[in-house]
Amino acid sequence: MRMASECYPCILDRAKFESDLVFSEEEKKKAALEELVDYMACHKGGVPALVGTQRERIIKRRSGERDPYRQLKEESNRVARDLLPVAGKFYDDAENKIEALIRIAAAANSMEFGVKGHDFNNSTFASVFLITLRERLQGDMAEVERRLKSFKNIFYLTDNAGEAIFDLFVIEKLVENGKNVVIGSKLEPILNDITASEIGPLTNVRVVPTGDVVGTARDHLSPEAASLLWNSDWLIFSKGMGNFETITEYDEILKGRLIYVFRAKCEPVAMKMNVPRGTLVASVV
């Protein structure tokens, strides 16, 4: 997926959000934003997630802060743990267990900060989580179910902290149903994404680092992630918009074994999926 006009102010809005997290001085905020503007002016038509990666590197380099979202991530994980019983009851009460798992995974993708037009905070999410689980889910659930049943091996690409706590619940149920799951998470902190080192201690499932960029970009894959991504025996379960933005650049290679699951939090992604903004999506390729 390539940059749309809406991507430019969104990337800058998030840069301002992050600058407010790490800088107290106005001049330092302006300097970081100006460097990003210069970069965007010289790198037109790219993948939004990769332009966003450069934003992250600028702000981390200028601030010296390795993980600007650390406190927000920890808070998100606490909120998610408190809500796990709600997800568990939703799953237990569901007639269609696979759809329930997809709904939990998609609803959890709401847990993202700094996206222009996506008004999120942890306390509000906690109050509406059950409603979110019952929202409209766009996708061919019969085909999603067929894919999940037909593959023994699943490479589960995570996205945000907090959200990942629910992903672990989904993964636990997949494993209980005989699936061999490997988790792919970020090599190092970027945005509010969960990292391999953060999620690893929370599960007995194998975790591999995917790379050090926003999303799962073809030219920035770790060897471990590449070996699974290109293996036709593995179903790719891709969470979040960053993964969507990057994997759509090469998803024809993965045809027949790829499921995108996310909330369409921005207009360009919603338009590409032909759904209203804010829709929960489970799309097969």
Tab-separated table of C-alpha atoms in Angstrom:
chain	number	residue	atom	x	y	z
A	1	MET	CA	0.000	0.000	0.000
A	2	ARG	CA	1.338	3.407	-0.998
A	3	MET	CA	0.995	6.866	0.539
A	4	ALA	CA	-2.355	8.621	0.078
A	5	SER	CA	-2.859	12.336	0.690
A	6	GLU	CA	-4.378	11.545	4.103
A	7	CYS	CA	-1.189	9.719	5.131
A	8	TYR	CA	0.911	12.892	5.275
A	9	PRO	CA	-1.007	14.725	8.034
A	10	CYS	CA	-1.548	11.415	9.864
A	11	ILE	CA	2.191	10.684	10.001
A	12	LEU	CA	2.895	14.234	11.170
A	13	ASP	CA	0.114	14.116	13.773
A	14	ARG	CA	1.629	10.988	15.230
A	15	ALA	CA	5.055	12.621	15.230
A	16	LYS	CA	3.592	15.493	17.254
A	17	PHE	CA	1.939	13.011	19.639
A	18	GLU	CA	5.256	11.217	20.152
A	19	SER	CA	7.223	14.452	20.458
A	20	ASP	CA	4.926	15.462	23.291
A	21	LEU	CA	5.732	12.152	24.992
A	22	VAL	CA	9.514	12.566	24.899
A	23	PHE	CA	10.292	16.303	24.691
A	24	SER	CA	9.419	19.095	27.096
A	25	GLU	CA	11.123	21.843	25.061
A	26	GLU	CA	9.167	23.319	22.150
A	27	GLU	CA	12.306	23.799	20.041
A	28	LYS	CA	13.164	20.103	20.240
A	29	LYS	CA	9.651	19.174	19.161
A	30	LYS	CA	9.872	21.535	16.196
A	31	ALA	CA	13.307	20.248	15.188
A	32	ALA	CA	12.081	16.644	15.110
A	33	LEU	CA	9.002	17.575	13.091
A	34	GLU	CA	11.048	19.667	10.663
A	35	GLU	CA	13.462	16.792	10.044
A	36	LEU	CA	10.523	14.497	9.343
A	37	VAL	CA	8.971	17.029	6.949
A	38	ASP	CA	12.286	17.248	5.087
A	39	TYR	CA	12.439	13.458	4.839
A	40	MET	CA	8.864	13.210	3.560
A	41	ALA	CA	9.533	15.882	0.942
A	42	CYS	CA	12.430	13.829	-0.430
A	43	HIS	CA	10.751	10.407	-0.232
A	44	LYS	CA	7.432	10.631	-2.027
A	45	GLY	CA	5.053	7.804	-2.806
A	46	GLY	CA	6.444	5.314	-0.317
A	47	VAL	CA	4.744	2.814	1.956
A	48	PRO	CA	3.143	4.667	4.911
A	49	ALA	CA	4.494	2.198	7.465
A	50	LEU	CA	8.060	2.660	6.222
A	51	VAL	CA	7.766	6.449	6.275
A	52	GLY	CA	6.441	5.986	9.795
A	53	THR	CA	9.514	3.911	10.591
A	54	GLN	CA	11.711	6.871	9.699
A	55	ARG	CA	9.580	9.069	11.966
A	56	GLU	CA	10.226	6.653	14.836
A	57	ARG	CA	13.963	6.672	14.185
A	58	ILE	CA	14.127	10.462	14.068
A	59	ILE	CA	12.300	10.883	17.360
A	60	LYS	CA	14.211	8.115	19.136
A	61	ARG	CA	17.569	9.422	17.911
A	62	ARG	CA	16.813	13.018	18.878
A	63	SER	CA	15.339	12.149	22.271
A	64	GLY	CA	17.637	9.296	23.256
A	65	GLU	CA	14.473	7.455	24.333
A	66	ARG	CA	14.590	3.835	23.176
A	67	ASP	CA	10.909	3.168	23.868
A	68	PRO	CA	8.769	6.346	23.851
A	69	TYR	CA	5.565	4.371	24.383
A	70	ARG	CA	6.852	2.278	27.292
A	71	GLN	CA	4.456	3.621	29.945
A	72	LEU	CA	1.463	3.542	27.595
A	73	LYS	CA	2.320	-0.037	26.620
A	74	GLU	CA	2.500	-1.131	30.252
A	75	GLU	CA	-0.847	0.545	30.956
A	76	SER	CA	-2.401	-1.124	27.896
A	77	ASN	CA	-1.206	-4.528	29.071
A	78	ARG	CA	-2.776	-3.939	32.500
A	79	VAL	CA	-6.092	-2.912	30.954
A	80	ALA	CA	-6.060	-5.926	28.641
A	81	ARG	CA	-5.367	-8.336	31.491
A	82	ASP	CA	-8.309	-6.886	33.411
A	83	LEU	CA	-10.544	-7.416	30.360
A	84	LEU	CA	-9.439	-10.975	29.610
A	85	PRO	CA	-12.332	-12.494	31.603
A	86	VAL	CA	-14.732	-10.561	29.338
A	87	ALA	CA	-13.046	-12.033	26.264
A	88	GLY	CA	-13.069	-15.471	27.865
A	89	LYS	CA	-16.794	-15.367	28.611
A	90	PHE	CA	-17.511	-14.026	25.110
A	91	TYR	CA	-15.629	-17.014	23.683
A	92	ASP	CA	-17.231	-19.548	26.023
A	93	ASP	CA	-20.736	-18.282	25.204
A	94	ALA	CA	-20.175	-18.172	21.436
A	95	GLU	CA	-21.733	-20.799	19.169
A	96	ASN	CA	-19.065	-20.212	16.509
A	97	LYS	CA	-15.750	-20.398	18.344
A	98	ILE	CA	-13.595	-19.415	15.367
A	99	GLU	CA	-15.637	-16.285	14.699
A	100	ALA	CA	-15.398	-15.429	18.395
A	101	LEU	CA	-11.599	-15.674	18.241
A	102	ILE	CA	-11.477	-13.489	15.131
A	103	ARG	CA	-13.728	-10.916	16.800
A	104	ILE	CA	-11.504	-10.838	19.884
A	105	ALA	CA	-8.406	-10.420	17.713
A	106	ALA	CA	-9.985	-7.679	15.581
A	107	ALA	CA	-11.540	-5.754	18.472
A	108	ALA	CA	-8.224	-5.769	20.333
A	109	ASN	CA	-6.603	-3.981	17.395
A	110	SER	CA	-8.413	-0.846	18.589
A	111	MET	CA	-5.611	-0.436	21.156
A	112	GLU	CA	-3.481	2.073	19.253
A	113	PHE	CA	-2.401	5.609	20.092
A	114	GLY	CA	-1.778	8.654	17.931
A	115	VAL	CA	-3.685	7.689	14.772
A	116	LYS	CA	-5.343	10.760	13.270
A	117	GLY	CA	-9.117	10.461	13.661
A	118	HIS	CA	-8.923	7.328	15.844
A	119	ASP	CA	-9.842	8.507	19.329
A	120	PHE	CA	-8.392	5.916	21.692
A	121	ASN	CA	-7.497	5.765	25.343
A	122	ASN	CA	-7.249	2.774	27.624
A	123	SER	CA	-10.050	3.729	30.011
A	124	THR	CA	-12.589	4.335	27.232
A	125	PHE	CA	-11.651	1.061	25.548
A	126	ALA	CA	-12.254	-0.814	28.793
A	127	SER	CA	-15.756	0.629	29.063
A	128	VAL	CA	-16.824	-0.326	25.519
A	129	PHE	CA	-14.886	-3.565	24.973
A	130	LEU	CA	-17.902	-5.879	25.035
A	131	ILE	CA	-19.732	-3.601	22.592
A	132	THR	CA	-16.664	-3.652	20.347
A	133	LEU	CA	-16.660	-7.453	20.303
A	134	ARG	CA	-20.195	-7.387	18.884
A	135	GLU	CA	-19.584	-4.806	16.173
A	136	ARG	CA	-19.989	-5.538	12.496
A	137	LEU	CA	-17.158	-7.762	11.251
A	138	GLN	CA	-16.401	-7.386	7.548
A	139	GLY	CA	-15.125	-10.534	5.904
A	140	ASP	CA	-15.922	-13.964	4.540
A	141	MET	CA	-16.022	-15.848	7.820
A	142	ALA	CA	-16.707	-19.156	6.109
A	143	GLU	CA	-13.464	-18.784	4.150
A	144	VAL	CA	-11.560	-17.591	7.228
A	145	GLU	CA	-12.759	-20.692	9.059
A	146	ARG	CA	-11.827	-22.927	6.123
A	147	ARG	CA	-8.293	-21.499	6.036
A	148	LEU	CA	-7.788	-21.893	9.764
A	149	LYS	CA	-8.988	-25.495	9.640
A	150	SER	CA	-6.900	-26.432	6.598
A	151	PHE	CA	-3.513	-25.299	7.948
A	152	LYS	CA	-1.715	-27.042	10.787
A	153	ASN	CA	0.951	-24.295	11.056
A	154	ILE	CA	0.130	-20.636	11.782
A	155	PHE	CA	2.586	-17.729	11.789
A	156	TYR	CA	0.807	-15.152	13.956
A	157	LEU	CA	2.081	-11.591	13.380
A	158	THR	CA	1.307	-9.408	16.388
A	159	ASP	CA	0.805	-5.653	16.511
A	160	ASN	CA	0.208	-3.507	19.592
A	161	ALA	CA	0.875	-3.980	23.288
A	162	GLY	CA	-2.347	-4.582	25.182
A	163	GLU	CA	-3.806	-6.074	22.031
A	164	ALA	CA	-1.148	-8.779	22.274
A	165	ILE	CA	-2.583	-9.965	25.602
A	166	PHE	CA	-5.781	-10.844	23.735
A	167	ASP	CA	-3.717	-12.359	20.917
A	168	LEU	CA	-2.162	-14.726	23.439
A	169	PHE	CA	-5.664	-15.830	24.432
A	170	VAL	CA	-6.514	-16.447	20.758
A	171	ILE	CA	-3.248	-18.325	20.251
A	172	GLU	CA	-3.874	-20.448	23.349
A	173	LYS	CA	-7.207	-21.570	21.899
A	174	LEU	CA	-5.625	-22.312	18.513
A	175	VAL	CA	-2.970	-24.442	20.203
A	176	GLU	CA	-5.640	-26.249	22.237
A	177	ASN	CA	-7.254	-27.125	18.906
A	178	GLY	CA	-4.093	-28.742	17.607
A	179	LYS	CA	-2.451	-25.858	15.771
A	180	ASN	CA	1.302	-25.309	15.690
A	181	VAL	CA	1.665	-21.551	16.219
A	182	VAL	CA	4.748	-19.367	16.005
A	183	ILE	CA	4.448	-15.730	17.082
A	184	GLY	CA	6.163	-12.977	15.115
A	185	SER	CA	6.787	-9.724	17.011
A	186	LYS	CA	9.062	-6.716	16.646
A	187	LEU	CA	12.796	-7.054	17.190
A	188	GLU	CA	12.970	-3.766	19.113
A	189	PRO	CA	10.528	-1.106	20.373
A	190	ILE	CA	8.680	0.746	17.634
A	191	LEU	CA	5.377	2.587	18.134
A	192	ASN	CA	3.321	0.846	20.816
A	193	ASP	CA	3.967	-2.557	19.231
A	194	ILE	CA	4.769	-5.519	21.438
A	195	THR	CA	8.334	-6.778	21.015
A	196	ALA	CA	9.576	-10.352	20.898
A	197	SER	CA	11.413	-9.856	24.180
A	198	GLU	CA	8.237	-8.518	25.837
A	199	ILE	CA	5.843	-11.211	24.657
A	200	GLY	CA	8.275	-14.117	24.986
A	201	PRO	CA	8.082	-14.436	28.797
A	202	LEU	CA	4.261	-14.428	28.621
A	203	THR	CA	3.877	-17.607	26.579
A	204	ASN	CA	5.246	-21.089	25.983
A	205	VAL	CA	4.719	-20.641	22.243
A	206	ARG	CA	7.810	-20.023	20.125
A	207	VAL	CA	8.407	-16.326	19.387
A	208	VAL	CA	10.591	-14.989	16.570
A	209	PRO	CA	11.531	-11.361	15.825
A	210	THR	CA	10.109	-10.104	12.536
A	211	GLY	CA	12.278	-7.042	11.988
A	212	ASP	CA	12.897	-3.483	13.135
A	213	VAL	CA	10.384	-1.532	11.036
A	214	VAL	CA	6.690	-0.704	11.285
A	215	GLY	CA	4.856	-3.665	9.787
A	216	THR	CA	6.433	-6.681	8.106
A	217	ALA	CA	8.340	-5.300	5.137
A	218	ARG	CA	9.784	-7.727	2.612
A	219	ASP	CA	13.244	-6.132	2.564
A	220	HIS	CA	13.491	-5.866	6.359
A	221	LEU	CA	12.656	-9.399	7.497
A	222	SER	CA	14.653	-11.303	10.054
A	223	PRO	CA	15.930	-14.685	8.792
A	224	GLU	CA	13.596	-16.474	11.213
A	225	ALA	CA	10.535	-14.579	9.975
A	226	ALA	CA	11.479	-14.997	6.316
A	227	SER	CA	11.814	-18.767	6.674
A	228	LEU	CA	8.209	-18.981	7.917
A	229	LEU	CA	6.704	-16.310	5.681
A	230	TRP	CA	7.915	-17.961	2.479
A	231	ASN	CA	7.071	-21.508	3.582
A	232	SER	CA	3.867	-22.623	1.848
A	233	ASP	CA	3.012	-24.911	4.772
A	234	TRP	CA	2.342	-21.889	6.996
A	235	LEU	CA	-0.802	-19.766	7.215
A	236	ILE	CA	0.005	-16.101	7.881
A	237	PHE	CA	-2.304	-14.468	10.437
A	238	SER	CA	-1.520	-10.767	10.102
A	239	LYS	CA	-2.671	-8.310	12.765
A	240	GLY	CA	-2.947	-4.552	12.381
A	241	MET	CA	-2.653	-1.819	9.788
A	242	GLY	CA	1.148	-1.610	9.758
A	243	ASN	CA	1.370	-5.237	8.711
A	244	PHE	CA	-1.420	-4.649	6.176
A	245	GLU	CA	0.341	-1.615	4.677
A	246	THR	CA	3.595	-3.516	4.199
A	247	ILE	CA	2.377	-7.013	3.315
A	248	THR	CA	0.016	-5.716	0.613
A	249	GLU	CA	3.203	-4.818	-1.293
A	250	TYR	CA	3.863	-8.535	-1.828
A	251	ASP	CA	0.785	-10.448	-0.701
A	252	GLU	CA	0.228	-12.032	-4.119
A	253	ILE	CA	3.081	-14.375	-3.137
A	254	LEU	CA	1.076	-15.421	-0.069
A	255	LYS	CA	-2.205	-15.972	-1.899
A	256	GLY	CA	-4.256	-18.768	-0.395
A	257	ARG	CA	-2.550	-18.638	3.004
A	258	LEU	CA	-2.973	-15.109	4.367
A	259	ILE	CA	-5.572	-13.588	6.692
A	260	TYR	CA	-5.584	-9.878	7.572
A	261	VAL	CA	-7.272	-9.011	10.879
A	262	PHE	CA	-7.530	-5.407	12.074
A	263	ARG	CA	-9.699	-2.362	12.692
A	264	ALA	CA	-9.630	-0.018	9.689
A	265	LYS	CA	-8.648	3.029	11.731
A	266	CYS	CA	-7.702	5.329	8.844
A	267	GLU	CA	-9.468	6.361	5.648
A	268	PRO	CA	-6.844	5.103	3.132
A	269	VAL	CA	-6.874	1.593	4.619
A	270	ALA	CA	-10.678	1.629	4.826
A	271	MET	CA	-10.896	2.709	1.176
A	272	LYS	CA	-8.482	-0.020	0.087
A	273	MET	CA	-10.664	-2.571	1.871
A	274	ASN	CA	-13.877	-0.903	0.624
A	275	VAL	CA	-15.310	-0.633	4.135
A	276	PRO	CA	-16.397	2.304	6.308
A	277	ARG	CA	-13.666	3.711	8.489
A	278	GLY	CA	-13.587	2.019	11.895
A	279	THR	CA	-14.823	-1.351	10.617
A	280	LEU	CA	-13.483	-4.588	12.080
A	281	VAL	CA	-11.947	-6.562	9.217
A	282	ALA	CA	-11.046	-10.217	8.641
A	283	SER	CA	-9.916	-10.509	5.029
A	284	VAL	CA	-8.490	-13.548	3.245
A	285	VAL	CA	-6.007	-13.366	0.372
